[in-house]
């Protein structure tokens, strides 16, 4: 990076600083390394939230900057989780099988494999290890798959979709269909990934004896590092001419084409790159969640992702982070039953039941009244005021920013 | 009095056929002779009380025949009671009664007339319990009576019993009863059942072949069910040439019959020892561990299959473990035998006839299955069409993606449910529910358009997200109001059941109703669009909103009406879908993606496109399900994949607007 | 003088309507050409075909010394070959500053990886500043282009075109919405540019065309009606009939 990068993007420095302080603070308050003020499950929630912030950044790159409303990025997130989950589950089961082996003879590789297979797949009535688990015993291979499998899927899908110039809502629907197809596929018992049972026990890391207290903090660190790196990388991408082209594609892709840029290649590049970022976020998320199943990859999840970015304010990286963090923490708060019920006399509003309604409606309100989302607040703090302009889009394309949405 | 005379005549007849009367019948004194002279059936029963009370398959035949021949009207009830183990023998005098439980033990009734005969303590009665074989004989004797019973319903029931499990001895009485059958429908049915039974139980191969051929290309299930057992095979091993009625000779190594399979057949026939499995080998090795070594191989090294084999060979040589067949031995054994599937039916002429008949039937059956699949697909297509047509209006005409469309469908279904809570007559409730669902969802649609969507025109992606927000809010509201469990929405009785052409092609009336509903919608839509002022204005606004506005059309009003219309149709679709699907808060979201697919595949802005899209998606899904019927999830996956690829070649759908008007 | 762009016998129809009908056109490497014609004559469609936006049903479009078939290339590739286009309505990236707009247009490698790691050198900044100055936006470099006036956007777009350094410029109604002084400036610029490259100007305004003082091609109903100097074509009875009506 050139020295001018940080100077030109002060938000990067501020972001990294806040992230570091946050991580340090949580560490010092954790059970394992500090006062124990923050419970281990809370540390896990925070670590997961950091992963969600990372995928929100990916979504912001693809939607906020490039104008592609992808409803498929949670599928990549889930795939990343599945890929790492395969290793976690396989290696963990191997440890259990080896330690509980009863026979007098040491196991042959075949016997070991069969024992693991019947442990892992007994639940779907199979004792055969599917061929896609061939490399499940190898961490480096599965880590490679975390990047390769979602990346390749995104590449092939994107190539097909962008090549035929599917844009706007058509593309959204197509990505939604892709997500649905993938989750339906994974719901089958013979998909080789345990059907609707999904992969479980992922919170136990094979070969690590430390307890969940310490593990949760380690994962928080890893998630923070990933988020920091992701933020810097994204800031680097959007700050230069590449960012200009991305925004140009969002607002008026035909014009970009006439400037000689191959819009399809750029979209494919961004789509694939963000898919990989999403997959990495997923690979960090699911060991903290402990379980992954196909329901996680529903199309609804991907739309939530767009909702976070929109609530945070699209087209700026910190907006995505704020949106994801805000919504997922508030959501945990509400659905955890910790918000007092409101008694209206004739009806008691139980927030566990009504939170979804509140979220949906507040999302509508944000779309209507605050196109800049929560980061509009940051602008206020900054003392910046958007000039009064109409609400016209800045370009003819569906994904174009509205004037009110754009940074002042 | 008349029955008495009849019984008397029957009794005389019986006497005139001495061969049918068992020899020991004469030396039993009639027990109730003093009160009423036993005659007819009562006499037969009294004569054979001993045989009846201790029946065995060997001795009972003549008795059953005698009872059958008595011609008494009480015969059927007697046989039924006997077969159902309801008879008992009074120990004191050896008389037989029909029993029923009573406080004193048993209530007794005359076995023939059913007249009350007092009670008896349990200790005085021996219950008569014929075994299964005897019951079978009794049942087939019953059949003979039932087949010529004056009540047609009973004759039909008897025929059904025969068709399901007729045995060889039923064939004769069945054939005899055909000529006297007064009812032509039952007569035809009797002939059919007789034919089917002849296929299986016919006396000569010629008769059976003739029976098979008499059915021609009949596609009914019962015919195929009669043929299939004839073609059942057993896999057998031969040292020489295969014997018997050979279906096919199998060569080890051919597809579906590996050398392993062949060896398994040999093992099953006891011609070869079982192969040593890895589990057995492991157990054998484990039981011979000495000083950490097995057969000279250290235990630690035994995680390698090669080492295990070596250790086992050593043990084998020492005679400590049974010898295991080596691969060479297996190969030799397999090669030394011949394998064939042999028909259980010995006569090859019969099996040939059956095979040919099945082949010609299967072609027709295939065609009919195709037709049935087509009907299924058509019905699925009309469901998708119903679900998508509202979406097509909002998306096609206004370029607005309504993610809450699915919730409008749900809303319609719940409206139907609520109506049924208040109106118990199902027909009436559906008639009320359809317009009411339209009204409710129309209002909801208009409200949504006024409050949210009109501020987001030309921002389709924001509309998508905002309507998604409404969708999740609505879904949760439904959950809070109606709970998570499925609510019933019951179809009126006249929609129950199915229309069926034959055993293969059938379709339920609800699906036909939905198909008709889809046609009505198509017609109404076409009428509104092409024949009314509203349609004209809608088309104008679709093609050029600003031009339309300058011609005095209020685009706001048109958009509002369009949205209301689209939503209202979703509500009606919801009632229709709710009739056969579970009404839950997630009902609509299960259809939403398919509805989008339908609109996108069909092409935007054209009702025929939606129709084509629904047809394609419906037929495609059914077609894929047909390839892999066990797995509807996979079918949906592949269908979506197909659509993604389809979009590659026709990005604007099947029926696309072309040229500059299409815009971007 | 061999032609830079050679369009032969192209036709295209939309739903039965023949927008271009057997049209042929040729322009040399350093030539200014005005294309005039009434509404619906096919001027915009003609540009769409040359820039790859619309595929003709038949005909050939050959480009440059190597006679490359432009019909086989997509819009981006055609633009990279050196065909620049200015739209009728000013289309600039309103969310981005003047500098960013110009930097994006600046002649450089266009593939994603080069672009990703591309950082402007001092030379690039100087070039952007020079172009901005040339189109009168020298002091507006850091403003968002959405805030510029209509005329300034027109100029910015012309500036982007210049930064692209195309060999052929297709300019659609450049004078629309410009003041008299700006028109004169535009005329001078176009004439100046045509000394080193081919420039095709589509225009309605006869006065503006007269100022350009160049060969004129008259389109009517999708084909060439007349070609020559302005005086030559305006005296052509067919042209008079088309323009003044029967």
CSV table of N, CA, C and O in Angstrom, one decimal, chain B residues 237-284:
chain,number,residue,atom,x,y,z
B,237,UNK,N,-28.1,-72.2,-9.1
B,237,UNK,CA,-26.8,-72.6,-9.5
B,237,UNK,C,-26.8,-74.0,-10.1
B,237,UNK,O,-27.6,-74.8,-9.6
B,238,UNK,N,-26.1,-74.1,-11.2
B,238,UNK,CA,-26.1,-75.5,-11.9
B,238,UNK,C,-24.6,-75.8,-12.1
B,238,UNK,O,-23.8,-75.0,-12.4
B,239,UNK,N,-24.4,-77.1,-12.0
B,239,UNK,CA,-23.0,-77.5,-12.4
B,239,UNK,C,-23.0,-77.7,-13.9
B,239,UNK,O,-22.0,-77.5,-14.6
B,240,UNK,N,-24.1,-78.2,-14.5
B,240,UNK,CA,-24.2,-78.4,-15.9
B,240,UNK,C,-25.0,-77.3,-16.5
B,240,UNK,O,-25.0,-76.1,-16.1
B,241,UNK,N,-25.7,-77.7,-17.6
B,241,UNK,CA,-26.6,-76.7,-18.3
B,241,UNK,C,-27.8,-76.4,-17.3
B,241,UNK,O,-28.2,-77.3,-16.6
B,242,UNK,N,-28.3,-75.2,-17.3
B,242,UNK,CA,-29.4,-74.8,-16.5
B,242,UNK,C,-30.6,-75.7,-16.9
B,242,UNK,O,-30.9,-75.9,-18.0
B,243,UNK,N,-31.4,-76.1,-15.8
B,243,UNK,CA,-32.6,-76.9,-16.1
B,243,UNK,C,-33.8,-76.1,-15.7
B,243,UNK,O,-33.7,-75.1,-15.0
B,244,UNK,N,-34.9,-76.6,-16.1
B,244,UNK,CA,-36.2,-75.9,-15.8
B,244,UNK,C,-36.5,-74.8,-16.8
B,244,UNK,O,-35.9,-74.7,-17.9
B,245,UNK,N,-37.5,-74.0,-16.4
B,245,UNK,CA,-38.0,-73.0,-17.3
B,245,UNK,C,-37.1,-71.7,-17.2
B,245,UNK,O,-37.2,-70.9,-16.3
B,246,UNK,N,-36.0,-71.7,-18.0
B,246,UNK,CA,-35.0,-70.7,-17.8
B,246,UNK,C,-35.4,-69.3,-18.3
B,246,UNK,O,-35.9,-69.1,-19.4
B,247,UNK,N,-35.3,-68.3,-17.4
B,247,UNK,CA,-35.7,-66.9,-17.8
B,247,UNK,C,-34.5,-66.3,-18.5
B,247,UNK,O,-34.5,-65.7,-19.5
B,248,UNK,N,-33.3,-66.4,-17.8
B,248,UNK,CA,-32.1,-65.9,-18.4
B,248,UNK,C,-30.9,-66.5,-17.7
B,248,UNK,O,-30.9,-66.8,-16.5
B,249,UNK,N,-29.9,-66.8,-18.5
B,249,UNK,CA,-28.7,-67.3,-17.9
B,249,UNK,C,-27.8,-66.2,-17.6
B,249,UNK,O,-27.7,-65.2,-18.4
B,250,UNK,N,-27.1,-66.2,-16.5
B,250,UNK,CA,-26.3,-65.1,-16.0
B,250,UNK,C,-24.8,-65.5,-16.1
B,250,UNK,O,-24.4,-66.6,-15.7
B,251,UNK,N,-24.0,-64.6,-16.7
B,251,UNK,CA,-22.6,-64.8,-16.7
B,251,UNK,C,-21.9,-64.0,-15.6
B,251,UNK,O,-22.2,-62.8,-15.6
B,252,UNK,N,-21.1,-64.5,-14.7
B,252,UNK,CA,-20.5,-63.7,-13.7
B,252,UNK,C,-19.7,-62.6,-14.4
B,252,UNK,O,-18.9,-62.9,-15.3
B,253,UNK,N,-19.8,-61.4,-13.9
B,253,UNK,CA,-19.0,-60.3,-14.5
B,253,UNK,C,-19.9,-59.4,-15.4
B,253,UNK,O,-19.5,-58.3,-15.6
B,254,UNK,N,-21.1,-59.9,-15.8
B,254,UNK,CA,-21.9,-59.1,-16.6
B,254,UNK,C,-22.6,-58.0,-15.6
B,254,UNK,O,-22.6,-58.2,-14.4
B,255,UNK,N,-23.1,-57.0,-16.2
B,255,UNK,CA,-23.6,-55.9,-15.4
B,255,UNK,C,-24.7,-56.4,-14.5
B,255,UNK,O,-25.6,-57.1,-15.0
B,256,UNK,N,-24.7,-56.0,-13.3
B,256,UNK,CA,-25.7,-56.5,-12.3
B,256,UNK,C,-25.5,-57.8,-11.7
B,256,UNK,O,-26.2,-58.3,-10.9
B,257,UNK,N,-24.5,-58.5,-12.2
B,257,UNK,CA,-24.2,-59.9,-11.7
B,257,UNK,C,-22.6,-60.0,-11.6
B,257,UNK,O,-22.0,-60.6,-12.5
B,258,UNK,N,-22.1,-59.5,-10.5
B,258,UNK,CA,-20.6,-59.6,-10.4
B,258,UNK,C,-20.2,-60.9,-9.9
B,258,UNK,O,-21.0,-61.7,-9.5
B,259,UNK,N,-18.9,-61.2,-10.0
B,259,UNK,CA,-18.4,-62.4,-9.4
B,259,UNK,C,-18.7,-62.5,-8.0
B,259,UNK,O,-19.0,-63.6,-7.5
B,260,UNK,N,-18.7,-61.4,-7.3
B,260,UNK,CA,-19.1,-61.4,-5.8
B,260,UNK,C,-20.5,-61.9,-5.7
B,260,UNK,O,-20.8,-62.8,-4.8
B,261,UNK,N,-21.4,-61.4,-6.5
B,261,UNK,CA,-22.8,-61.9,-6.5
B,261,UNK,C,-22.9,-63.4,-6.7
B,261,UNK,O,-23.6,-64.1,-6.0
B,262,UNK,N,-22.1,-63.8,-7.7
B,262,UNK,CA,-22.1,-65.3,-8.1
B,262,UNK,C,-21.7,-66.1,-6.9
B,262,UNK,O,-22.3,-67.1,-6.5
B,263,UNK,N,-20.6,-65.6,-6.2
B,263,UNK,CA,-20.2,-66.4,-5.1
B,263,UNK,C,-21.2,-66.4,-4.0
B,263,UNK,O,-21.4,-67.4,-3.3
B,264,UNK,N,-21.9,-65.2,-3.8
B,264,UNK,CA,-22.9,-65.2,-2.8
B,264,UNK,C,-24.0,-66.2,-3.0
B,264,UNK,O,-24.5,-66.8,-2.1
B,265,UNK,N,-24.3,-66.4,-4.3
B,265,UNK,CA,-25.3,-67.4,-4.7
B,265,UNK,C,-24.8,-68.8,-4.3
B,265,UNK,O,-25.6,-69.6,-3.7
B,266,UNK,N,-23.6,-69.0,-4.6
B,266,UNK,CA,-23.0,-70.3,-4.2
B,266,UNK,C,-23.1,-70.5,-2.7
B,266,UNK,O,-23.4,-71.6,-2.2
B,267,UNK,N,-22.7,-69.5,-1.9
B,267,UNK,CA,-22.7,-69.6,-0.5
B,267,UNK,C,-24.2,-69.9,0.0
B,267,UNK,O,-24.4,-70.7,0.8
B,268,UNK,N,-25.1,-69.2,-0.6
B,268,UNK,CA,-26.5,-69.3,-0.2
B,268,UNK,C,-27.0,-70.7,-0.5
B,268,UNK,O,-27.8,-71.3,0.3
B,269,UNK,N,-26.5,-71.4,-1.5
B,269,UNK,CA,-26.9,-72.7,-1.9
B,269,UNK,C,-26.0,-73.8,-1.1
B,269,UNK,O,-26.2,-75.0,-1.4
B,270,UNK,N,-25.2,-73.3,-0.3
B,270,UNK,CA,-24.3,-74.2,0.5
B,270,UNK,C,-23.3,-74.9,-0.4
B,270,UNK,O,-22.7,-75.9,0.0
B,271,UNK,N,-23.0,-74.3,-1.5
B,271,UNK,CA,-22.0,-74.9,-2.4
B,271,UNK,C,-20.6,-74.4,-2.1
B,271,UNK,O,-19.6,-74.9,-2.7
B,272,UNK,N,-20.5,-73.4,-1.3
B,272,UNK,CA,-19.2,-72.8,-1.1
B,272,UNK,C,-19.2,-72.3,0.3
B,272,UNK,O,-20.2,-71.9,0.9
B,273,UNK,N,-18.0,-72.2,1.0
B,273,UNK,CA,-17.9,-71.6,2.3
B,273,UNK,C,-18.0,-70.1,2.3
B,273,UNK,O,-17.7,-69.5,1.2
B,274,UNK,N,-18.4,-69.5,3.3
B,274,UNK,CA,-18.5,-68.0,3.4
B,274,UNK,C,-17.1,-67.5,3.3
B,274,UNK,O,-16.1,-68.1,3.7
B,275,UNK,N,-17.0,-66.3,2.6
B,275,UNK,CA,-15.7,-65.7,2.6
B,275,UNK,C,-15.3,-65.1,3.9
B,275,UNK,O,-16.2,-64.7,4.7
B,276,UNK,N,-14.1,-65.0,4.2
B,276,UNK,CA,-13.6,-64.5,5.4
B,276,UNK,C,-13.8,-62.9,5.4
B,276,UNK,O,-13.2,-62.3,4.6
B,277,UNK,N,-14.7,-62.4,6.2
B,277,UNK,CA,-14.8,-61.0,6.2
B,277,UNK,C,-13.8,-60.3,7.1
B,277,UNK,O,-13.1,-61.0,7.9
B,278,UNK,N,-13.6,-59.1,6.9
B,278,UNK,CA,-12.6,-58.4,7.7
B,278,UNK,C,-12.9,-58.5,9.2
B,278,UNK,O,-12.0,-58.6,10.0
B,279,UNK,N,-14.2,-58.4,9.5
B,279,UNK,CA,-14.6,-58.5,10.9
B,279,UNK,C,-14.2,-59.8,11.5
B,279,UNK,O,-13.7,-59.9,12.6
B,280,UNK,N,-14.5,-60.9,10.8
B,280,UNK,CA,-14.2,-62.3,11.2
B,280,UNK,C,-12.7,-62.4,11.4
B,280,UNK,O,-12.2,-63.0,12.4
B,281,UNK,N,-11.9,-61.9,10.4
B,281,UNK,CA,-10.5,-62.0,10.5
B,281,UNK,C,-10.0,-61.3,11.7
B,281,UNK,O,-9.1,-61.8,12.5
B,282,UNK,N,-10.5,-60.1,12.0
B,282,UNK,CA,-10.1,-59.3,13.1
B,282,UNK,C,-10.4,-60.1,14.4
B,282,UNK,O,-9.5,-60.3,15.3
B,283,UNK,N,-11.6,-60.7,14.5
B,283,UNK,CA,-11.9,-61.5,15.7
B,283,UNK,C,-11.0,-62.7,15.9
B,283,UNK,O,-10.5,-62.9,17.0
B,284,UNK,N,-10.7,-63.3,14.7
B,284,UNK,CA,-9.8,-64.5,14.8
B,284,UNK,C,-8.4,-64.1,15.3
B,284,UNK,O,-7.8,-64.8,16.1
